[in-house]
Coordinates of C-alpha atoms in Angstrom, one line a residue:
X107 CA 89.0 206.5 224.7
X108 CA 86.1 207.9 226.7
X109 CA 85.1 209.8 224.4
X110 CA 84.1 209.7 220.5
X111 CA 85.5 212.9 219.2
X112 CA 88.6 212.2 221.5
X113 CA 92.1 212.1 220.2
X114 CA 94.4 208.8 219.9
X115 CA 96.5 210.6 222.9
X116 CA 95.6 209.2 226.1
X117 CA 98.5 208.6 228.8
X118 CA 97.9 208.3 232.3
X119 CA 100.4 209.6 235.4
X120 CA 99.3 209.0 239.1
X121 CA 97.0 211.2 239.4
X122 CA 94.7 210.9 237.0
X123 CA 94.5 210.1 233.2
X124 CA 95.3 213.9 232.3
X125 CA 94.4 213.6 228.0
X126 CA 90.7 213.7 229.8
X127 CA 89.7 216.1 231.5
X128 CA 85.9 215.8 231.7
X129 CA 82.6 217.6 232.1
X130 CA 80.9 216.4 235.4
X131 CA 79.3 219.6 236.3
X132 CA 76.6 219.5 238.9
X133 CA 75.0 221.1 236.8
X134 CA 74.7 218.7 234.5
X135 CA 74.3 216.2 236.8
X136 CA 71.3 218.3 238.1
X137 CA 69.8 218.5 233.9
X138 CA 70.3 215.5 233.7
X139 CA 68.2 214.3 236.7
X140 CA 65.0 217.3 236.0
X141 CA 65.3 215.2 232.5
X142 CA 64.5 211.9 233.6
X143 CA 61.8 213.8 236.2
X144 CA 60.0 215.5 233.8
X145 CA 57.3 212.6 232.6
X146 CA 55.4 215.0 230.6
X147 CA 58.1 215.1 228.0
X148 CA 57.7 212.6 225.5
X149 CA 59.9 209.3 226.7
X150 CA 62.0 210.1 222.6
X151 CA 62.5 213.9 223.1
X152 CA 63.8 212.4 226.9
X153 CA 66.0 210.0 226.1
X154 CA 67.2 212.4 223.0
X155 CA 68.0 215.4 225.8
X156 CA 69.8 212.9 228.4
X157 CA 72.1 211.0 225.8
X158 CA 73.5 214.2 224.4
X159 CA 73.6 215.4 228.3
X160 CA 75.8 212.5 228.5
X161 CA 77.9 212.4 225.5
X162 CA 78.8 216.3 226.6
X163 CA 79.7 215.2 229.8
X164 CA 82.6 213.5 228.2
X165 CA 83.7 216.7 226.4
X166 CA 87.1 218.7 227.4
X167 CA 87.2 222.0 228.6
X168 CA 91.2 222.8 228.8
X169 CA 92.8 225.2 227.6
X170 CA 96.3 224.6 228.7
X171 CA 98.9 223.8 226.1
X172 CA 101.7 223.0 228.6
X173 CA 99.3 219.9 229.2
X174 CA 99.6 218.8 225.7
X175 CA 102.9 218.8 225.6
X176 CA 103.1 216.9 228.2
X177 CA 100.8 214.5 226.4
X178 CA 103.2 214.7 223.5
X179 CA 106.1 213.5 224.8
X180 CA 104.7 210.6 227.2
X181 CA 103.1 209.5 224.2
X182 CA 104.1 206.3 222.7
X183 CA 103.5 205.8 218.8
X184 CA 102.8 203.1 217.5
X185 CA 103.8 201.2 213.8
X186 CA 100.5 201.8 212.7
X187 CA 100.1 205.4 213.7
X188 CA 104.0 206.2 212.8
X189 CA 102.6 205.3 209.4
X190 CA 99.5 206.4 209.2
X191 CA 100.9 210.4 210.2
X192 CA 103.8 210.0 208.2
X193 CA 101.5 209.5 205.3
X194 CA 99.7 212.6 206.0
X195 CA 102.4 214.4 207.3
X196 CA 103.9 213.9 203.6
X197 CA 101.2 214.4 201.4
X198 CA 100.0 217.9 203.8
X199 CA 104.0 219.4 203.4
X200 CA 104.2 218.1 199.0
X201 CA 100.3 220.5 199.3
X202 CA 101.2 223.1 201.1
X203 CA 104.7 223.4 198.3
X204 CA 102.8 222.8 195.5
X205 CA 100.4 225.7 196.4
X206 CA 100.4 229.2 194.6
X207 CA 97.1 230.8 196.4
X208 CA 97.8 232.2 198.6
X209 CA 101.4 232.8 198.2
X210 CA 104.5 232.2 200.9
X211 CA 104.6 233.3 203.3
X212 CA 100.5 233.7 204.5
X213 CA 99.7 229.8 203.2
X214 CA 102.3 229.2 206.7
X215 CA 99.5 230.1 208.5
X216 CA 97.2 226.2 207.4
X217 CA 99.6 224.5 209.7
X218 CA 100.5 227.3 212.8
X219 CA 96.6 227.2 212.9
X220 CA 96.7 223.3 213.0
X221 CA 98.7 223.3 215.2
X222 CA 97.8 225.1 217.5
X223 CA 93.8 224.0 217.6
X224 CA 96.1 220.5 218.5
X225 CA 98.2 222.6 221.1
X226 CA 94.6 223.6 222.7
X227 CA 92.7 220.4 225.3
X228 CA 89.5 222.1 224.2
X229 CA 90.1 221.9 219.9
X230 CA 92.1 219.2 219.8
X231 CA 89.5 216.6 221.1
X232 CA 88.4 217.5 217.2
X233 CA 91.0 218.5 215.1
X234 CA 93.2 215.6 216.0
X235 CA 90.5 212.4 214.7
X236 CA 89.7 214.8 211.9
X237 CA 93.9 215.7 210.6
X238 CA 92.9 212.8 207.4
X239 CA 89.7 215.1 206.5
X240 CA 91.9 218.2 206.3
X241 CA 94.7 216.6 204.7
X242 CA 91.9 214.9 202.1
X243 CA 90.7 219.2 201.9
X244 CA 94.1 220.3 201.6
X245 CA 95.5 218.4 199.0
X246 CA 92.4 218.2 196.9
X247 CA 92.1 222.0 196.9
X248 CA 96.6 221.6 196.1
X249 CA 95.8 219.9 193.6
X250 CA 94.6 222.3 190.7
X251 CA 98.3 223.8 191.3
X252 CA 99.9 220.5 189.5
X253 CA 101.2 221.4 186.1
X254 CA 99.9 220.1 183.4
X255 CA 103.4 218.4 182.0
X256 CA 103.6 216.4 185.0
X257 CA 100.2 214.9 184.9
X258 CA 99.1 211.9 183.0
X259 CA 96.9 211.1 180.6
X260 CA 93.1 212.0 180.4
X261 CA 91.0 208.9 179.4
X262 CA 88.0 209.7 177.2
X263 CA 86.6 206.3 176.4
X264 CA 87.8 204.0 178.6
X265 CA 84.6 204.3 181.9
X266 CA 82.0 203.9 179.1
X267 CA 83.6 201.5 176.2
X268 CA 84.1 198.8 180.0
X269 CA 80.1 199.6 181.3
X270 CA 79.3 198.9 177.9
X271 CA 80.9 195.5 178.1
X272 CA 81.0 195.0 181.6
X273 CA 77.1 195.7 182.0
X274 CA 75.2 195.0 178.1
X275 CA 74.4 198.5 177.6
X276 CA 75.4 202.2 178.9
X277 CA 73.4 202.3 182.2
X278 CA 74.3 206.0 182.5
X279 CA 73.9 206.9 179.2
X280 CA 69.6 205.3 179.6
X281 CA 68.5 207.4 182.8
X282 CA 69.8 210.5 181.5
X283 CA 67.4 210.5 178.3
X284 CA 64.6 210.5 181.4
X285 CA 65.1 214.1 182.4
X286 CA 62.2 216.0 184.1
X287 CA 61.9 219.1 186.6
X288 CA 60.2 216.5 189.1
X289 CA 63.0 214.0 188.6
X290 CA 65.9 217.6 188.9
X291 CA 64.5 218.6 192.2
X292 CA 64.3 214.6 193.7
X293 CA 68.6 214.7 192.1
X294 CA 69.7 217.6 193.4
X295 CA 68.1 217.3 197.2
X296 CA 70.6 214.0 197.7
X297 CA 73.0 215.1 195.5
X298 CA 73.8 218.6 196.0
X299 CA 72.2 219.3 199.9
X300 CA 72.3 216.4 202.1
X301 CA 75.6 214.8 200.2
X302 CA 77.2 217.7 202.6
X303 CA 75.1 217.8 205.4
X304 CA 75.1 213.7 206.1
X305 CA 78.6 213.3 207.3
X306 CA 78.1 215.7 210.0
X307 CA 74.9 214.9 210.9
X308 CA 76.3 211.1 211.3
X309 CA 79.0 212.0 213.2
X310 CA 76.8 213.8 215.9
X311 CA 74.4 210.0 216.4
X312 CA 78.0 208.8 216.4
X313 CA 78.7 210.9 219.6
X314 CA 75.3 211.0 221.5
X315 CA 74.6 207.5 220.5
X316 CA 77.8 204.8 219.6
X317 CA 80.2 203.5 221.8
X318 CA 82.5 206.7 222.8
X319 CA 85.6 206.5 220.5
X320 CA 83.1 205.7 217.2
X321 CA 83.5 209.5 215.8
X322 CA 87.2 208.9 215.9
X323 CA 86.7 205.8 213.9
X324 CA 84.6 207.7 212.0
X325 CA 86.7 210.4 210.6
X326 CA 89.8 208.0 210.4
X327 CA 87.5 206.0 208.0
X328 CA 86.4 208.8 206.2
X329 CA 89.1 211.1 205.4
X330 CA 91.2 207.8 204.0
X331 CA 88.9 207.3 201.5
X332 CA 88.8 210.5 200.0
X333 CA 91.9 211.1 200.2
X334 CA 92.8 207.8 198.1
X335 CA 90.0 208.4 196.0
X336 CA 91.7 212.4 195.1
X337 CA 94.7 210.0 194.5
X338 CA 93.3 207.7 192.5
X339 CA 91.3 210.5 190.4
X340 CA 95.1 212.4 189.6
X341 CA 96.7 209.4 188.8
X342 CA 94.2 208.2 186.6
X343 CA 92.1 210.8 185.8
X344 CA 89.0 209.7 183.5
X345 CA 86.4 211.8 181.5
X346 CA 82.5 212.0 182.9
X347 CA 79.7 211.2 181.2
X348 CA 78.8 214.9 181.0
X349 CA 82.2 214.7 178.6
X350 CA 80.9 212.6 176.3
X351 CA 77.7 214.8 176.2
X352 CA 79.5 217.9 175.1
X353 CA 82.5 216.7 173.3
X354 CA 82.1 213.5 172.4
X355 CA 85.2 211.4 172.2
X356 CA 87.5 214.2 171.6
X357 CA 90.9 213.9 173.2
X358 CA 90.8 215.9 176.5
X359 CA 93.2 218.3 177.8
X360 CA 93.6 219.6 181.5
X361 CA 93.2 223.5 180.2
X362 CA 89.3 222.5 179.5
X363 CA 86.8 223.8 182.4
X364 CA 84.3 221.2 184.2
X365 CA 80.6 221.4 184.7
X366 CA 78.4 220.9 186.7
X367 CA 76.2 219.3 184.1
X368 CA 72.0 218.3 185.1
X369 CA 72.6 220.8 188.3
X370 CA 72.7 223.4 185.8
X371 CA 69.6 223.6 186.0
X372 CA 69.3 224.3 188.8
X373 CA 70.5 226.8 189.0
X374 CA 68.2 227.5 186.0
X375 CA 65.8 227.1 187.9
X376 CA 65.7 229.0 191.4
X377 CA 68.2 231.7 189.0
X378 CA 71.5 231.0 190.9
X379 CA 75.0 230.3 189.4
X380 CA 76.4 229.1 192.5
X381 CA 76.8 225.3 190.9
X382 CA 78.0 226.4 187.4
X383 CA 80.7 227.8 189.4
X384 CA 81.4 225.6 192.1
X385 CA 82.1 222.7 189.2
X386 CA 83.3 224.5 186.3
X387 CA 86.8 226.0 189.1
X388 CA 86.7 222.6 190.7
X389 CA 90.6 221.1 191.0
X390 CA 89.6 217.6 189.8
X391 CA 87.1 218.1 186.5
X392 CA 88.6 214.7 185.0
X393 CA 87.6 212.9 188.8
X394 CA 84.8 210.2 187.9
X395 CA 85.9 207.5 188.7
X396 CA 85.9 206.6 191.8
X397 CA 82.5 208.0 192.9
X398 CA 83.3 209.7 196.1
X399 CA 79.8 210.9 195.8
X400 CA 79.0 206.9 196.0
X401 CA 81.8 206.3 199.0
X402 CA 80.0 209.0 201.1
X403 CA 76.6 207.2 200.8
X404 CA 78.3 203.4 201.2
X405 CA 80.3 204.8 204.1
X406 CA 77.6 206.5 205.9
X407 CA 74.9 203.8 204.8
X408 CA 78.2 201.1 206.5
X409 CA 77.8 202.9 209.9
X410 CA 75.1 203.9 210.7
X411 CA 74.0 200.0 210.1
X412 CA 76.9 199.2 212.2
X413 CA 76.3 200.8 215.3
X414 CA 72.4 201.5 214.8
X415 CA 70.4 198.3 214.1
X416 CA 67.0 198.2 215.0
X417 CA 63.2 198.3 213.5
X418 CA 60.6 200.6 213.2
X419 CA 57.0 199.3 214.5
X420 CA 54.4 200.1 211.7
X421 CA 51.0 198.3 213.2
X422 CA 51.6 197.7 217.0
X423 CA 49.6 193.9 217.2
X424 CA 48.5 193.4 221.2
X425 CA 49.8 189.2 220.9
X426 CA 47.0 187.5 220.5
X427 CA 44.4 186.1 218.5
X428 CA 41.5 187.1 218.6
X429 CA 42.6 190.4 220.5
X430 CA 44.5 192.2 217.6
X431 CA 45.1 195.4 216.5
X432 CA 45.4 193.6 212.4
X433 CA 44.5 190.6 212.2
X434 CA 47.6 188.3 212.3
X435 CA 48.3 189.4 215.6
X436 CA 52.2 190.6 215.3
X437 CA 53.3 193.5 215.1
X438 CA 54.6 194.4 211.9
X439 CA 57.9 195.9 212.1
X440 CA 61.0 197.3 209.3
X441 CA 64.3 196.9 209.6
X442 CA 65.8 200.9 209.0
X443 CA 69.2 199.8 208.2
X444 CA 66.6 199.1 204.7
X445 CA 66.4 203.3 205.0
X446 CA 70.2 203.7 205.3
X447 CA 70.4 201.9 201.8
X448 CA 67.4 203.4 200.5
X449 CA 69.4 207.1 200.7
X450 CA 72.3 205.3 199.5
X451 CA 70.7 204.4 196.2
X452 CA 68.6 207.8 196.1
X453 CA 72.1 209.0 195.2
X454 CA 73.4 206.1 193.2
X455 CA 70.6 207.0 190.9
X456 CA 71.6 210.6 191.2
X457 CA 75.0 210.6 190.3
X458 CA 73.7 209.0 187.1
X459 CA 71.2 211.2 186.3
X460 CA 73.2 214.6 186.6
X461 CA 75.2 212.8 184.3
X462 CA 78.8 213.4 186.5
X463 CA 79.7 208.9 186.9
X464 CA 78.9 205.8 185.2
X465 CA 77.7 203.1 187.1
X466 CA 81.5 201.4 186.8
X467 CA 82.4 204.6 189.6
X468 CA 79.6 204.0 191.6
X469 CA 80.4 200.4 191.9
X470 CA 84.7 201.5 192.8
X471 CA 83.5 204.2 195.4
X472 CA 81.5 201.6 197.0
X473 CA 84.2 199.1 197.0
X474 CA 86.6 201.7 198.5
X475 CA 84.2 202.8 201.6
X476 CA 83.7 199.3 202.3
X477 CA 87.6 199.0 202.3
X478 CA 88.5 202.0 204.1
X479 CA 85.6 200.8 206.7
X480 CA 86.8 197.3 207.9
X481 CA 90.1 198.2 207.7
X482 CA 90.2 201.0 210.1
X483 CA 87.1 199.6 212.3
X484 CA 88.7 199.0 216.3
X485 CA 88.7 195.9 217.8
X486 CA 87.0 198.3 220.2
X487 CA 84.1 199.2 218.7
X488 CA 84.2 195.4 217.7
X489 CA 83.8 193.8 220.8
X490 CA 82.1 196.7 222.1
X491 CA 79.0 195.8 219.2
X492 CA 79.7 192.1 219.8
X493 CA 79.1 192.6 223.5
X494 CA 75.0 193.9 223.3
X495 CA 75.8 198.3 223.8
X496 CA 73.2 200.0 225.6
X497 CA 71.3 201.7 223.4
X498 CA 68.6 202.8 226.0
X499 CA 71.0 204.1 228.5
X500 CA 70.5 207.8 229.8
X501 CA 74.3 207.0 230.2
X502 CA 77.6 206.1 228.7
X503 CA 77.5 202.5 229.1
X504 CA 81.0 200.5 230.1
X505 CA 82.1 198.0 227.8
X506 CA 81.4 194.3 228.9
X507 CA 84.1 192.6 231.1
X508 CA 83.4 189.6 228.5
X509 CA 86.0 188.8 226.3
X510 CA 85.5 189.2 222.2
X511 CA 83.8 186.1 220.3
X512 CA 86.5 186.3 218.2
X513 CA 89.1 187.2 220.5
X514 CA 89.1 185.3 223.9
X515 CA 91.7 187.0 225.2
X516 CA 91.1 190.8 224.5
X517 CA 89.2 190.3 227.6
X518 CA 89.4 193.6 230.3
X519 CA 90.4 191.0 233.0
X520 CA 94.0 189.9 230.5
X521 CA 94.8 193.6 229.7
X522 CA 97.3 195.5 231.3
X523 CA 96.3 198.4 233.0
X524 CA 97.6 201.9 232.6
X525 CA 100.1 203.5 236.0
X526 CA 97.3 204.7 237.9
X527 CA 94.8 201.8 238.2
X528 CA 92.9 202.3 235.0
X529 CA 93.2 199.9 232.0
X530 CA 93.4 201.8 228.6
X531 CA 89.9 202.1 228.2
X532 CA 89.1 204.2 231.5
X533 CA 87.7 201.3 233.0
X534 CA 88.2 201.4 237.0
X535 CA 90.4 197.9 237.6
X536 CA 91.5 196.1 241.0
X537 CA 94.9 194.5 241.7
X538 CA 95.4 190.3 241.5
X539 CA 95.4 189.1 244.4
X540 CA 98.8 187.5 244.0
X541 CA 101.6 189.6 245.2
X542 CA 103.9 188.1 242.2
X543 CA 101.8 188.9 239.5
X544 CA 101.9 193.4 238.3
X545 CA 98.4 192.8 235.9
X546 CA 95.2 194.5 236.7
X547 CA 92.0 193.1 236.1
X548 CA 89.0 196.0 235.3
X549 CA 85.7 194.7 236.4
X550 CA 82.9 196.5 235.6
X551 CA 80.0 196.6 236.9
X552 CA 78.9 192.8 236.1
X553 CA 76.2 193.2 239.2
X554 CA 73.7 196.3 237.4
X555 CA 74.7 195.7 233.7
X556 CA 73.2 193.1 231.5
X557 CA 75.9 190.6 229.8
X558 CA 74.4 189.3 226.3
X559 CA 75.7 185.8 225.3
X560 CA 76.2 185.6 221.3
X561 CA 73.1 184.2 221.1
X562 CA 70.9 187.5 221.8
X563 CA 70.4 185.9 225.6
X564 CA 71.5 188.0 228.3
X565 CA 72.9 187.8 231.9
X566 CA 71.8 190.6 234.7
X567 CA 74.4 190.1 237.0
X568 CA 77.2 187.9 238.1
X569 CA 75.2 186.1 240.5
X570 CA 73.6 184.0 238.7
X571 CA 75.3 181.7 235.6
X572 CA 72.7 179.3 234.0
X573 CA 74.9 176.6 232.0
X574 CA 73.5 174.3 229.5
X575 CA 71.8 172.1 231.1
X576 CA 69.5 174.8 233.1
X577 CA 71.7 174.2 236.4
X578 CA 72.6 177.9 238.3
X579 CA 75.6 178.6 240.3
X580 CA 74.9 181.7 242.5
X581 CA 76.2 184.2 245.3
X582 CA 79.0 183.5 243.6
X583 CA 81.4 184.8 246.2
X584 CA 84.9 183.7 247.9
X585 CA 83.5 180.8 249.7
X586 CA 81.5 179.5 246.9
X587 CA 84.2 180.1 244.2
X588 CA 85.4 176.4 244.8
X589 CA 82.3 175.0 244.9
X590 CA 81.2 176.7 241.2
X591 CA 84.0 175.7 240.0
X592 CA 83.9 171.8 241.3
X593 CA 80.7 171.6 239.6
X594 CA 80.9 173.3 236.3
X595 CA 84.1 173.9 235.5
X596 CA 85.1 170.3 233.8
X597 CA 82.0 170.0 231.8
X598 CA 82.8 173.6 230.3
X599 CA 86.6 172.7 229.6
X600 CA 85.6 168.8 228.6
X601 CA 83.6 170.8 225.9
X602 CA 86.1 172.8 224.7
X603 CA 88.4 170.1 224.7
X604 CA 86.0 168.3 222.1
X605 CA 85.6 171.8 219.7
X606 CA 82.3 173.1 221.1
X607 CA 83.9 176.8 220.4
X608 CA 87.2 176.0 219.1
X609 CA 87.4 178.5 216.5
X610 CA 84.2 180.5 219.2
X611 CA 84.0 179.8 222.8
X612 CA 80.7 179.6 223.8
X613 CA 79.8 183.2 225.9
X614 CA 78.5 181.3 228.8
X615 CA 82.3 179.5 229.1
X616 CA 83.6 183.1 229.1
X617 CA 80.5 184.5 231.4
X618 CA 81.7 181.6 234.3
X619 CA 85.4 182.2 233.4
X620 CA 85.3 185.7 234.4
X621 CA 82.3 184.9 237.2
X622 CA 83.9 182.4 239.3
X623 CA 85.4 184.0 242.5
X624 CA 83.7 187.6 241.5
X625 CA 82.6 189.1 244.6
X626 CA 78.5 190.4 243.4
X627 CA 78.2 192.8 246.6
X628 CA 80.6 195.1 244.1
X629 CA 82.6 196.6 247.1
X630 CA 86.1 196.8 245.6
X631 CA 87.2 193.4 247.7
X632 CA 86.9 190.8 244.6
X633 CA 88.4 187.7 244.6
X634 CA 91.1 186.8 241.6
X635 CA 89.9 183.1 241.5
X636 CA 88.3 184.8 238.2
X637 CA 92.1 185.0 236.6
X638 CA 93.4 181.7 237.0
X639 CA 90.0 179.8 236.0
X640 CA 89.4 182.3 232.8
X641 CA 93.5 181.4 231.8
X642 CA 92.1 177.7 232.1
X643 CA 89.5 177.8 230.3
X644 CA 91.8 179.9 227.1
X645 CA 94.1 177.9 227.6
X646 CA 91.9 174.5 227.1
X647 CA 90.1 176.0 223.7
X648 CA 93.1 176.5 221.9
X649 CA 94.8 173.8 222.6
X650 CA 90.7 171.8 222.0

């Protein structure tokens, strides 16, 4: 996909990609030029505006329903996609069937409006990837209409007993004893405010700064995590800490209302009744296990840590003894991922302090979020981050042509292209020189984009390659491909056969295999000697 919020329906025709009608207006180009030349603006503001405009240029503005219908007819669903949409469709139909308010036939307007949203290309780029989230919200609301006779037994003493056995004490009970108005405000900010805003902020940051397609991964992971969590809460209902404090160990029933617990003090402090009304009429009052508050915070911390792992310089040094701003002479930096997990830990404490969850609930929510994150993380996202996504670029950076260190066969050069001469992620491609082969090779701007190897070093262009001994193979044009191959191919193949890179081929081996035979001019008439060379390298790595 070419955009972070694009749907997973992507087909192509000889006229070009039909699913992506990209906005590339001259107005946006002029705005980007003005921002780049506006030296008076702070660098951070120029960077933010430039990346925002670049991300906005990937949005689709078409309202042609016939275009969407043609895409659906020509799109071929994979097995995983069929299972995914079958699960979402089944849960949605069940939710609509048991829903009593709005009544039939008014409730049919819900699927009708959603169908209209995914038929309009301008809205489908948002609503189709957010399908798991809408399914979760629909199921969460409809769960209150499940007949009480059909619901399972409510566990009252199980969670506090397990917490005492596993952790030696009731951690949540200890935290609730330290009540104070200042702590109430400190707990209310993340639990009652930031929790509902943070997913939108994370999605916006992913769309602007992360590789294209990351928002879709976030929506799928976030939606299925909450959907699975609500299903567990309904199948395995457990009483939260506020029930133990209010009712003791009295058996619970589904006629009992929920409670705002510690948030009632916030209503009293501000003179309102918002949290009292919301939690008293909650569809799932006995949904303590797992904690979706903890799961959401963990999911956000995982995505931010994976896509935005950078440092913040606290004290700037001048790099020399006696000539530095502080005694050490080096910059003092802090990993920003510390703040991501600090927020997650802050919200963990809030859930127990406000008497909504036990510690075991937080552990279960965090584990559920971690499983969903790694399960739905796509190979394209892994490749983009492992190859060094350009955080500092003001335009959407292409993925590297080199294969993933963990998946040597995933290079764009060995992927089949679409009918319009582009590969599945929209990279420009050229045909192989062998007329008997119908494969296409997607080569990005190797002469201008820095490529990163596994050690963190970068190669500024495909014209220059340095092996472990310091030798260089420069100016790799068609007349020098054979010379470069004879000079360095055998040592590299020998290293691969000896086991150096059996599980993870060296990045310089990959770079050489792909750059040998590449026209450094980037004029489009690249030689394809790199294809058999790449095949030889990969086959040697697999047989080593």
